mmCIF file of C-alpha atoms in Angstrom:
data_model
loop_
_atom_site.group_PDB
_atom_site.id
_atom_site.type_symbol
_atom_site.label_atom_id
_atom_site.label_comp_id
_atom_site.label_asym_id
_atom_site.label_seq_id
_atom_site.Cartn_x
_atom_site.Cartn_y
_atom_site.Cartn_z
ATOM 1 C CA UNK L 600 7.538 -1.418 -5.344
ATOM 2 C CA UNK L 601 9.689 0.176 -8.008
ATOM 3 C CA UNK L 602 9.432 3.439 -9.455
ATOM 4 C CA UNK L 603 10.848 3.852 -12.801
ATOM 5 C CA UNK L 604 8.015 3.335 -16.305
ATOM 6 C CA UNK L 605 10.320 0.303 -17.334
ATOM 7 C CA UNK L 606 9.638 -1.183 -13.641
ATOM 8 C CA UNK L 607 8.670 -4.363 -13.256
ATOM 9 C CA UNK L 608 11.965 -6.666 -13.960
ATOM 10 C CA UNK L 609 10.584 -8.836 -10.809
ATOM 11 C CA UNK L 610 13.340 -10.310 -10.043
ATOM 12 C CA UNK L 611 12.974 -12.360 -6.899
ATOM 13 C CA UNK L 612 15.955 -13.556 -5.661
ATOM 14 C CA UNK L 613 15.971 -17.077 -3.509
ATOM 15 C CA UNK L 614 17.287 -18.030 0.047
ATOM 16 C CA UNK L 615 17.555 -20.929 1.661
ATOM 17 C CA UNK L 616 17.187 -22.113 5.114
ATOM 18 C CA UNK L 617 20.598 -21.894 5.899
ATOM 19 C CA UNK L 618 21.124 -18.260 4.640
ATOM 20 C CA UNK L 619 18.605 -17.199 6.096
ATOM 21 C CA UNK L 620 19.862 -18.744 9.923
ATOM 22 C CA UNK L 621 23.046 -17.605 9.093
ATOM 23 C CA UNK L 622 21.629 -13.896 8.205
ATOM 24 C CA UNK L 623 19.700 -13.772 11.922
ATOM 25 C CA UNK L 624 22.724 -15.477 13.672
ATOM 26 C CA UNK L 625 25.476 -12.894 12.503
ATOM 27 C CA UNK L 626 23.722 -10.013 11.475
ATOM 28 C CA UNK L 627 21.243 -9.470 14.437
ATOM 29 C CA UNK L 628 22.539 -11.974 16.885
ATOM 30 C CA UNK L 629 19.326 -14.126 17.041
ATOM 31 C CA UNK L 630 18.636 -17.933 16.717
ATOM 32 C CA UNK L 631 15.651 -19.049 15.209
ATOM 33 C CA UNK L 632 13.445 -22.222 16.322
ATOM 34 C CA UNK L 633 10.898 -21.778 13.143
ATOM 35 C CA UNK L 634 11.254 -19.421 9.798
ATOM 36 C CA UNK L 635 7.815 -19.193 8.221
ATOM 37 C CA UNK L 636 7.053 -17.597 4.605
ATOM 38 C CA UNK L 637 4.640 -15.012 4.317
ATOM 39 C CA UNK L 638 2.887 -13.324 1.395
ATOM 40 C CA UNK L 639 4.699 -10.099 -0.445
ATOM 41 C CA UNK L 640 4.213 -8.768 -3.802
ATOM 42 C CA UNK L 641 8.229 -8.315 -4.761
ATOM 43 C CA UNK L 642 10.245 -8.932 -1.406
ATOM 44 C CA UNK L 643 10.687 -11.992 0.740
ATOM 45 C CA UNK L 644 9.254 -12.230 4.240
ATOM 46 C CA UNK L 645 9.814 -14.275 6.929
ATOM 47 C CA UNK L 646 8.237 -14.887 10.619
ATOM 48 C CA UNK L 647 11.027 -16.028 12.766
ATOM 49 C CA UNK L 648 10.362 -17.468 16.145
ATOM 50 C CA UNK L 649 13.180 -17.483 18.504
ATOM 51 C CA UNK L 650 13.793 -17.905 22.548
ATOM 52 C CA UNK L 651 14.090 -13.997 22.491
ATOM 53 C CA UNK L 652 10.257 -13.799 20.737
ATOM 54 C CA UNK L 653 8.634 -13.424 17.079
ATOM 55 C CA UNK L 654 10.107 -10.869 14.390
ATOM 56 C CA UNK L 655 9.558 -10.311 11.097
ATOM 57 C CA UNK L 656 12.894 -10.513 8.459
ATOM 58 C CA UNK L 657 12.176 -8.693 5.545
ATOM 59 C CA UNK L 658 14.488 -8.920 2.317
ATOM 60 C CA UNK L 659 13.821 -5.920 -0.216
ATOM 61 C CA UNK L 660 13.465 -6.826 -3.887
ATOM 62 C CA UNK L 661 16.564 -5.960 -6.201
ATOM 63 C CA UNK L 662 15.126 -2.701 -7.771
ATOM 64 C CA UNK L 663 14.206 -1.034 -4.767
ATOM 65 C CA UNK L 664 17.385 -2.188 -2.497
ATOM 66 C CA UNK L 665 19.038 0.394 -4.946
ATOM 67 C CA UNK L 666 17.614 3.428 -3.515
ATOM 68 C CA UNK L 667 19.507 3.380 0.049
ATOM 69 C CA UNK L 668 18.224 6.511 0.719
ATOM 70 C CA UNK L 669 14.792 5.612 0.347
ATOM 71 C CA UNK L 670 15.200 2.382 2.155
ATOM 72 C CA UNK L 671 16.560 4.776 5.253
ATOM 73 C CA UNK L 672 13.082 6.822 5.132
ATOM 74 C CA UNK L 673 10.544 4.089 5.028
ATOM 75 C CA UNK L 674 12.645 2.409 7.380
ATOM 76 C CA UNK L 675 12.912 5.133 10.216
ATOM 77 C CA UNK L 676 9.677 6.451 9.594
ATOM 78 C CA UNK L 677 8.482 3.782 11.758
ATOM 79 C CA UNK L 678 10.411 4.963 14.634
ATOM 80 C CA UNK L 679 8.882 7.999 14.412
ATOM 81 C CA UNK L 680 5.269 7.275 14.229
ATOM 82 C CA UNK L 681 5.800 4.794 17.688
ATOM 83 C CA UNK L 682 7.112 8.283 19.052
ATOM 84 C CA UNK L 683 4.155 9.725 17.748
ATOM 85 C CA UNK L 684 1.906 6.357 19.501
ATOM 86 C CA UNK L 685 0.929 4.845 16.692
ATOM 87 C CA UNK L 686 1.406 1.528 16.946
ATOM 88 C CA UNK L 687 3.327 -0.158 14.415
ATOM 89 C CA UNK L 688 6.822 -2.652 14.052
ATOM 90 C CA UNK L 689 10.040 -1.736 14.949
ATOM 91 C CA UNK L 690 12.892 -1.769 12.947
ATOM 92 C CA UNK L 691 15.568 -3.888 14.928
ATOM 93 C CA UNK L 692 19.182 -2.749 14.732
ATOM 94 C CA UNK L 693 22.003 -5.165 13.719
ATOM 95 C CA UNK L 694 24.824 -6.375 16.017
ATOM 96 C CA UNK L 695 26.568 -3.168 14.185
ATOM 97 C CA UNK L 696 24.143 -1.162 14.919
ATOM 98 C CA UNK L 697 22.084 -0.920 11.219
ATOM 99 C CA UNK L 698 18.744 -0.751 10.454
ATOM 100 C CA UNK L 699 19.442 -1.722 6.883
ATOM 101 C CA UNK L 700 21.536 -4.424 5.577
ATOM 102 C CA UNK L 701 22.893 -5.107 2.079
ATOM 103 C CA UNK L 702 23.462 -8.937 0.857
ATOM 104 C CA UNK L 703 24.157 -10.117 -2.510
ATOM 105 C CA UNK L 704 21.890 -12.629 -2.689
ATOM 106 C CA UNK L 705 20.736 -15.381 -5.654
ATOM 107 C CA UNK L 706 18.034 -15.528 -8.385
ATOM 108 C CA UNK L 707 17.177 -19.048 -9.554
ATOM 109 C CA UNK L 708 19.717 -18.454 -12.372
ATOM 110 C CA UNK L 709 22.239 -17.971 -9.871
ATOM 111 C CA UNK L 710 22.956 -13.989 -10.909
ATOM 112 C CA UNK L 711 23.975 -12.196 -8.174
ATOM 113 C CA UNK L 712 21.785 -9.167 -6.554
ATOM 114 C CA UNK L 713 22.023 -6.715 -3.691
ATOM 115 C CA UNK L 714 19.250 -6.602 -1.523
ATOM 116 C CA UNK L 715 18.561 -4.735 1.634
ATOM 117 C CA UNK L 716 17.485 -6.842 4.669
ATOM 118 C CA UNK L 717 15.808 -5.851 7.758
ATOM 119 C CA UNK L 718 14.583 -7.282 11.257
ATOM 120 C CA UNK L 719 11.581 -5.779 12.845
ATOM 121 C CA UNK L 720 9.738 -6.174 15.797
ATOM 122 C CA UNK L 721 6.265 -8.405 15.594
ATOM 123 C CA UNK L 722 3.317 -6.390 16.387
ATOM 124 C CA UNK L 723 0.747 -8.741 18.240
ATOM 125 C CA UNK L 724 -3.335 -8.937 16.527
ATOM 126 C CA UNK L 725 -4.949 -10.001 13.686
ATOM 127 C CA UNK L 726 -4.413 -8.564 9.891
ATOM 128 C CA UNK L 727 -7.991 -7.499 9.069
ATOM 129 C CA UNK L 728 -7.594 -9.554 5.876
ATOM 130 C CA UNK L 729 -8.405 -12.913 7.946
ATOM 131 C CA UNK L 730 -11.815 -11.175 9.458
ATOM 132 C CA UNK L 731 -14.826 -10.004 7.791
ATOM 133 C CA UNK L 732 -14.982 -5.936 7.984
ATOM 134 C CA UNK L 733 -17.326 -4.441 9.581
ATOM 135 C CA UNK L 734 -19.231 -1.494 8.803
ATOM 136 C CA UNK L 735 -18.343 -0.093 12.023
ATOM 137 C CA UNK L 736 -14.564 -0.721 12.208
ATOM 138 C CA UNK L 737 -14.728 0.552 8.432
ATOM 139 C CA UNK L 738 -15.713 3.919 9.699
ATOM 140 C CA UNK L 739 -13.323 3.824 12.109
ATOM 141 C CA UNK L 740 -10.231 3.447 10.372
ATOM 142 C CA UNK L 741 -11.276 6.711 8.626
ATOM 143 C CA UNK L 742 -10.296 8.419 11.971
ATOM 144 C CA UNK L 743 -7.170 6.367 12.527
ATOM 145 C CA UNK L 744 -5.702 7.060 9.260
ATOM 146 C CA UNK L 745 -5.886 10.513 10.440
ATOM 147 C CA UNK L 746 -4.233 10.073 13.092
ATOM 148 C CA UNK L 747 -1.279 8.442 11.149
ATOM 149 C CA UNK L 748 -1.261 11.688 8.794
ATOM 150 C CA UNK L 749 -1.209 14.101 11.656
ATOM 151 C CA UNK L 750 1.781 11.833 13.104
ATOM 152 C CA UNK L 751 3.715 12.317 10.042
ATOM 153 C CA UNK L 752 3.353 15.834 9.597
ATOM 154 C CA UNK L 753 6.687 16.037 11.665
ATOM 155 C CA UNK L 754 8.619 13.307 9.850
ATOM 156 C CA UNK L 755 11.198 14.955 7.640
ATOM 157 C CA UNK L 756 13.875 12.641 5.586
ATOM 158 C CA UNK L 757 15.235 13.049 2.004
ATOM 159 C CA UNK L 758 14.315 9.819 1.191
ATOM 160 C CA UNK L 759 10.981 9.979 1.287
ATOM 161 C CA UNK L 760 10.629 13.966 0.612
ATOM 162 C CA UNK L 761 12.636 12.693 -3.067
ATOM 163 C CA UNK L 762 10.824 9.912 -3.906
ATOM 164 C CA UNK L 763 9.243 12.216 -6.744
ATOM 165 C CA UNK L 764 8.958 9.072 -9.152
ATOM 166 C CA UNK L 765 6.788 6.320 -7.555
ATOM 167 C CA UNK L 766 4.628 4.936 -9.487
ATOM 168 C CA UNK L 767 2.202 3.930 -7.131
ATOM 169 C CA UNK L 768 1.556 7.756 -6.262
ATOM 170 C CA UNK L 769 -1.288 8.848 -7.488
ATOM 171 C CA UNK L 770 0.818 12.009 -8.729
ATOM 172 C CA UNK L 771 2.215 9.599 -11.485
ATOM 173 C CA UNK L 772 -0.740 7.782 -12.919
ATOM 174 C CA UNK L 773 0.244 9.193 -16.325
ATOM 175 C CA UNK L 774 3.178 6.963 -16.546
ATOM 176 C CA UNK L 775 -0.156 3.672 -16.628
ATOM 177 C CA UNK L 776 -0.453 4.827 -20.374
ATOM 178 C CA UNK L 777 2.179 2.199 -21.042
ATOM 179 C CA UNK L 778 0.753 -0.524 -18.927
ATOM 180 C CA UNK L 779 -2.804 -0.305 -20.190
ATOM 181 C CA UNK L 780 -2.025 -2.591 -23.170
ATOM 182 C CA UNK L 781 -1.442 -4.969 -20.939
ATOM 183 C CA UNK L 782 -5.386 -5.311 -20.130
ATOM 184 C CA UNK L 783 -6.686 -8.309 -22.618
ATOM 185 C CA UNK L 784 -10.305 -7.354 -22.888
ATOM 186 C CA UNK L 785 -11.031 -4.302 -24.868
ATOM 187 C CA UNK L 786 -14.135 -2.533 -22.797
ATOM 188 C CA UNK L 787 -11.500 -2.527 -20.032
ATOM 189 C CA UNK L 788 -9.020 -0.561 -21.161
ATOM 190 C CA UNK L 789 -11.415 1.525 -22.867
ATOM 191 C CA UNK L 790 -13.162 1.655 -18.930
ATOM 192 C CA UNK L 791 -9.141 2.744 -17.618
ATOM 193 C CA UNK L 792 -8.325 4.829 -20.377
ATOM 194 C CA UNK L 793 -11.391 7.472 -19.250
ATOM 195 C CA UNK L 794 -10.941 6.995 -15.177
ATOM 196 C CA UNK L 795 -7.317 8.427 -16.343
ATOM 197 C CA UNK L 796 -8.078 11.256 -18.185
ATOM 198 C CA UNK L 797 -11.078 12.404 -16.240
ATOM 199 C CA UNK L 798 -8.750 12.104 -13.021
ATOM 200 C CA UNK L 799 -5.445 13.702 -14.753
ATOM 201 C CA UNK L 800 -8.001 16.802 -15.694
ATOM 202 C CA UNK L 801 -9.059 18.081 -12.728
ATOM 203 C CA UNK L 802 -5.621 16.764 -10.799
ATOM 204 C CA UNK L 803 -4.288 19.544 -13.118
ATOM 205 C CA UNK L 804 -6.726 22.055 -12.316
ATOM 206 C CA UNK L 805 -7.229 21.466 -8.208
ATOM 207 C CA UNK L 806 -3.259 20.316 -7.332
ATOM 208 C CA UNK L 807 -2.103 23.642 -6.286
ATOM 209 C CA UNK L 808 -4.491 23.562 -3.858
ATOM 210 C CA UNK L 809 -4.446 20.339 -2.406
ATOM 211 C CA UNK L 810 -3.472 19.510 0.882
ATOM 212 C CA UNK L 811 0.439 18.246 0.653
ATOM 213 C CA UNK L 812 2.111 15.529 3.316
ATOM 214 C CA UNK L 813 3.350 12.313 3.447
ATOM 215 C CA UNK L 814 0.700 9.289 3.360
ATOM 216 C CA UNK L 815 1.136 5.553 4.330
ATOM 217 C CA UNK L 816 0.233 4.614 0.749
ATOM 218 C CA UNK L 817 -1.032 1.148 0.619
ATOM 219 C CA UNK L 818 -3.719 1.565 3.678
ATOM 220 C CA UNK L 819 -5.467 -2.040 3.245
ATOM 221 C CA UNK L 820 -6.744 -4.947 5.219
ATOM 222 C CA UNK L 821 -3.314 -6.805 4.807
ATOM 223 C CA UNK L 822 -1.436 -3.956 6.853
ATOM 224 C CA UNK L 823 -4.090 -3.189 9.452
ATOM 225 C CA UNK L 824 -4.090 -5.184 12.481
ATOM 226 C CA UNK L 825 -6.689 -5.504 15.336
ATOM 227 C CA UNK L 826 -7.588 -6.890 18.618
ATOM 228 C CA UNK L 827 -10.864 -8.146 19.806
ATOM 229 C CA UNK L 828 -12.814 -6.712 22.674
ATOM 230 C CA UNK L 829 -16.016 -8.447 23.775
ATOM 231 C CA UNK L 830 -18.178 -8.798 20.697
ATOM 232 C CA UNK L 831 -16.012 -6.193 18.439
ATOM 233 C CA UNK L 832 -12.808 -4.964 17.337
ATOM 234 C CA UNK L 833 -10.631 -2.366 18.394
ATOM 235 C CA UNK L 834 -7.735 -1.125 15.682
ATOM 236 C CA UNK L 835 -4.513 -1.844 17.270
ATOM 237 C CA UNK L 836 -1.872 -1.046 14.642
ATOM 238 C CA UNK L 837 -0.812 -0.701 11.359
ATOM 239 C CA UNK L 838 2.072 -2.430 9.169
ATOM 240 C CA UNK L 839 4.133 -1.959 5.983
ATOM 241 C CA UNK L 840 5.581 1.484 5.107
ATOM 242 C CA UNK L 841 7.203 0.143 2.012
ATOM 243 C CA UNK L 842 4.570 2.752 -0.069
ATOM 244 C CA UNK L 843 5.336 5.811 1.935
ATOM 245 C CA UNK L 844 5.577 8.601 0.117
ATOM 246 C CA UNK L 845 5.199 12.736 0.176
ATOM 247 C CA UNK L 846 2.008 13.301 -1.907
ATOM 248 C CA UNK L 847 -1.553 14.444 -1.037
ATOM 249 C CA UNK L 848 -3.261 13.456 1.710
ATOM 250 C CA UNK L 849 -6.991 12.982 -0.079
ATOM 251 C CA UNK L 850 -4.710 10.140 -2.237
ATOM 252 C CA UNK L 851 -4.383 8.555 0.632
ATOM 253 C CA UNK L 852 -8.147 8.273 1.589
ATOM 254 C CA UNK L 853 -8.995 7.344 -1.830
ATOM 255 C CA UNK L 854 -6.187 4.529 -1.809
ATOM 256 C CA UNK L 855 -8.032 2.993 1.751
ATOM 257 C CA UNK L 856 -11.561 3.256 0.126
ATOM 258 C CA UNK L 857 -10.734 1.258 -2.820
ATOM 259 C CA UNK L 858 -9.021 -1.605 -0.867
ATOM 260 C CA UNK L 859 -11.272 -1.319 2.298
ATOM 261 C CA UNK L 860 -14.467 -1.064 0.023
ATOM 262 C CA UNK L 861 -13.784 -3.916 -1.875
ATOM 263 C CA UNK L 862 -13.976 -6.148 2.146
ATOM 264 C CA UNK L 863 -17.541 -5.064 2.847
ATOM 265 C CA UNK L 864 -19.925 -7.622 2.903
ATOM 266 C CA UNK L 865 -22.763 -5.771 1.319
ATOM 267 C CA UNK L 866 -24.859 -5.198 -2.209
ATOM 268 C CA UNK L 867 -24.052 -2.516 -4.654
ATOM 269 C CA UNK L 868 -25.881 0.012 -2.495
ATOM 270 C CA UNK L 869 -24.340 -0.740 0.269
ATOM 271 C CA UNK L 870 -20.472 -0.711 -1.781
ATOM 272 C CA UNK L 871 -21.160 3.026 -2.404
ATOM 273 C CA UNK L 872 -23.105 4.521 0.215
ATOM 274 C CA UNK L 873 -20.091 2.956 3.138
ATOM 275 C CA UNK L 874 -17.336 5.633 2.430
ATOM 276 C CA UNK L 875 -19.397 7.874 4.131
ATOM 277 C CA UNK L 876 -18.528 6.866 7.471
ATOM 278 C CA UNK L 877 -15.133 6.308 6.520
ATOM 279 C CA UNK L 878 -14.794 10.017 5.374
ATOM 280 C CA UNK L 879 -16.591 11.346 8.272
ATOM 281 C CA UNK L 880 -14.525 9.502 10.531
ATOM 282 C CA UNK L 881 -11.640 10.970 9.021
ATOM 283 C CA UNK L 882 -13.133 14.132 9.003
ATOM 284 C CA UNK L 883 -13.594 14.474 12.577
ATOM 285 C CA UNK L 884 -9.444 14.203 12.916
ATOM 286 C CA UNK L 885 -8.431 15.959 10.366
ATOM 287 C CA UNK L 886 -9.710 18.763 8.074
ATOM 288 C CA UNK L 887 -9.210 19.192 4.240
ATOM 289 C CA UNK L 888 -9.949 21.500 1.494
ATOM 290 C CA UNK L 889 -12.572 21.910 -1.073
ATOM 291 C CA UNK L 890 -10.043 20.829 -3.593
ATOM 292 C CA UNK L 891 -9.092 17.667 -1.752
ATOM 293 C CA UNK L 892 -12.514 16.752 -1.663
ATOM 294 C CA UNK L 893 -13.180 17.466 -5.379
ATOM 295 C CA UNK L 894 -10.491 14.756 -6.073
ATOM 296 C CA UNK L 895 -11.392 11.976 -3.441
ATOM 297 C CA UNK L 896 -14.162 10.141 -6.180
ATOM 298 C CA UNK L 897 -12.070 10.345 -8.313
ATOM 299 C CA UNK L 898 -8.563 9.268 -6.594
ATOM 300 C CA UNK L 899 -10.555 6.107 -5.721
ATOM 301 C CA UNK L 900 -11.467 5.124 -9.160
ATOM 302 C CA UNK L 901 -7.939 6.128 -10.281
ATOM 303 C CA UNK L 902 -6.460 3.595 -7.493
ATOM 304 C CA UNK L 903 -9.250 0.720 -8.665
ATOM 305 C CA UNK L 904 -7.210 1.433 -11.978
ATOM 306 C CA UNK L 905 -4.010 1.500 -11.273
ATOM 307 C CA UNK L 906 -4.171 -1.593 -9.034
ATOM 308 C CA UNK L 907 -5.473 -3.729 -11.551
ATOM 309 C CA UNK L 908 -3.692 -2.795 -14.437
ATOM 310 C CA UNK L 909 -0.249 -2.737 -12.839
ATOM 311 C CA UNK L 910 -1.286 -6.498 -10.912
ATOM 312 C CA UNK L 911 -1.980 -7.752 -14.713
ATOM 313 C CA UNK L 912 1.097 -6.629 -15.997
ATOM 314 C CA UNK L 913 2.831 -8.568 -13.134
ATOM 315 C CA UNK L 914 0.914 -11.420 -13.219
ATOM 316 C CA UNK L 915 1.906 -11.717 -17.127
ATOM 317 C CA UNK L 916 5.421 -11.590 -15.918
ATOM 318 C CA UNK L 917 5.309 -13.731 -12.981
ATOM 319 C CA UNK L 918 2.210 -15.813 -13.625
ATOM 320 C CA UNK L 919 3.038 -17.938 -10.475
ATOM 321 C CA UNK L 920 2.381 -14.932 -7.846
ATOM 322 C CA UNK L 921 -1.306 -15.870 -7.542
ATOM 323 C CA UNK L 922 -1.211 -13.053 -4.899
ATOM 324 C CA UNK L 923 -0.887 -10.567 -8.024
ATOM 325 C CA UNK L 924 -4.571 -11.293 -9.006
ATOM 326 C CA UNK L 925 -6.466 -10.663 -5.734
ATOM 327 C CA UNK L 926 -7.969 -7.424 -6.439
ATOM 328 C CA UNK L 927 -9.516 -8.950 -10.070
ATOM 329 C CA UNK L 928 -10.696 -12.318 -8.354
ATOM 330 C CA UNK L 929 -12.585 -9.774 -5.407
ATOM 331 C CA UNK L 930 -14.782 -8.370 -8.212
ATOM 332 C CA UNK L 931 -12.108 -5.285 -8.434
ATOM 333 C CA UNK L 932 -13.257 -4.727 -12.165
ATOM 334 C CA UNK L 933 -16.878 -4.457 -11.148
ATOM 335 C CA UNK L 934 -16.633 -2.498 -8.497
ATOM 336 C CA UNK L 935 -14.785 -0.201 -10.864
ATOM 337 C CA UNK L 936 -16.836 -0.239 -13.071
ATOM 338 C CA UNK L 937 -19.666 0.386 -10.401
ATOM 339 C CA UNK L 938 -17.589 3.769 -9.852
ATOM 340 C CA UNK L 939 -17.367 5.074 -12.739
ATOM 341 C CA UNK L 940 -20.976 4.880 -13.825
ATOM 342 C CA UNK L 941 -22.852 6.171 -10.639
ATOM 343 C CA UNK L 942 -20.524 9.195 -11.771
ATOM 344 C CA UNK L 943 -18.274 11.840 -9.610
ATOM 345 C CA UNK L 944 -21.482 14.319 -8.728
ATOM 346 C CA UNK L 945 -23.278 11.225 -7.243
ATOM 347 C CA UNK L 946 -20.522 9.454 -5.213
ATOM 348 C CA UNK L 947 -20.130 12.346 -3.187
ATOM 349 C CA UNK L 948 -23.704 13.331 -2.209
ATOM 350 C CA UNK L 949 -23.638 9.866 -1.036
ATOM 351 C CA UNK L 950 -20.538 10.094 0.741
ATOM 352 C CA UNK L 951 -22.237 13.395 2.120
ATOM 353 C CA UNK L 952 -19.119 15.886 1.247
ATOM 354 C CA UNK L 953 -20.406 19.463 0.866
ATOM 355 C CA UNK L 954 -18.351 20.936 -1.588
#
């Protein structure tokens, strides 16, 4: 997703059937016997089956096809973390020998657009968002988003060590001043409005203390994948690096239990006591500082916010991506809301962080 404050053009641009044969044919040398459309927020992807396999083709929204450089670090990042064993897609290499690809391609007014295009590898299992989560495989993936932040400790590229501006980093929620207009009921933005000032506050007080890195960003049940084994599941990878980022790694945890949370099949207790095995899963991998944990209650509220508020501003734009609304039509608002009145000081004697 884009990062400037005026972000959101989303401009989609279209391809047909043919372009998209000819695009496998000549650029990566592959002939397709079914293209299937999958879900994105802003880019186009495809599951191609061919004799050779299945891959994914990805083609990168307009806005964020600008930033080559960028493109080049959340591309080759996933080389890297399969170096590192975490399990994860591929990027495939073009008959020239390119991981990235730039195509001017149509919008339905027929303006012309660059647009970066990709081929990865397809990772076999199945995206957690088509099975119920478990408590137990919740607690797990505490522990294997660990292990995915101790992998990247030794990733190193200016495009992601740059990418200062993202607005989906936790580091910018200022810039959602703008957006929170945007939110048609009154008690909601009001409800925004304080998760963003309590969390800017003590961001400003504990973020020269924090524990730096670069995190996956966008750690949810669409981009985890898992096998089955016997009577339970077993995490077996992880997808989409589009989010990546060099941040703080507690923004990262906070980011997974908003999304993950919201999966649970479970009553209000249950919604905030299960972070707790989430944390101390993660906790067993990897350890952070008193100010990291200071900021994780609130980092999840701050995501609940951000997510919602930046979806409805899309959705008013593009009112055809139902996708956009997901986190809304889950109760996203509630659970928010939920949040923010169990309070800070109570969230994390549940969670059981000594601080």
């Amino acid at each position: 997703m884009s990062a400037q404050c005026t972000l959101y053009t989303f401009t989609k641009v279209i391809v047909n059937a043919d372009q998209i044969t000819e695009i496998l044919h000549n650029c990566f040398n592959l002939h397709p016997l079914s293209v299937t459309s999958l879900n994105g927020y802003e880019d186009l992807n495809f599951l191609v089956s061919s004799a050779t396999g299945r891959h994914v083709l990805k083609i990168t929204n307009p806005t964020d096809s600008k930033e080559r450089v960028m493109m080049s670090g959340v591309t080759e990042v996933m080389v890297h973390l399969r170096s590192e064993g975490i399990v994860c897609p591929l990027p495939v290499p073009s008959t020239e020998g390119d991981y990235v690809l730039y195509r001017e391609l149509p919008d339905n007014k027929n303006n012309l657009y660059e647009c970066a295009v990709r081929l990865f590898t397809y990772v076999e299992g199945e995206i957690l968002a088509n099975i119920q989560l478990s408590h137990d495989v919740y607690g797990k993936l505490g522990g294997y988003l660990a292990d995915i932040h101790v992998a990247l400790r030794s990733y190193v590229h200016p495009g992601i060590m740059e990418r200062t501006n993202y607005m989906w980093d936790l580091q910018n929620s200022h810039k959602l001043r703008e957006y929170v207009q945007y939110i048609p009921e009154p008690n909601r933005q009001k409800l925004v409005t304080e998760v963003l000032e309590k969390f800017q506050m003590k961001f400003d007080i504990h973020r020269t203390k924090m524990t730096p890195g670069i995190i996956h960003g966008d750690f949810n049940n669409h981009n985890i994948l898992l096998t089955k084994n016997s009577n339970n599941y077993d995490i077996s990878g992880v997808l989409d690096f589009g989010d990546v980022v060099n941040s703080f790694l507690v923004f990262d945890v906070g980011n997974a239990i908003m999304y993950l949370s919201m999966e649970l099949n479970t009553d209000n207790e249950g919604f905030l006591n299960a972070p707790r095995a989430f944390i101390q899963s993660y906790r067993e991998k990897l350890t952070l500082n008193h100010s990291d944990w200071s900021m994780v209650a609130i980092s999840t509220m701050m995501r609940f916010a951000m997510d919602l508020v930046i979806r409805r501003y899309a959705y008013n734009i593009n009112p055809d991506n139902d996708y956009l609304m997901n986190s809304a039509r889950k109760g996203g608002w509630e659970f928010l809301q939920l949040l923010f009145v169990e309070g800070e000081g109570n969230l994390i004697r549940r969670w059981n962080i000594n601080i």
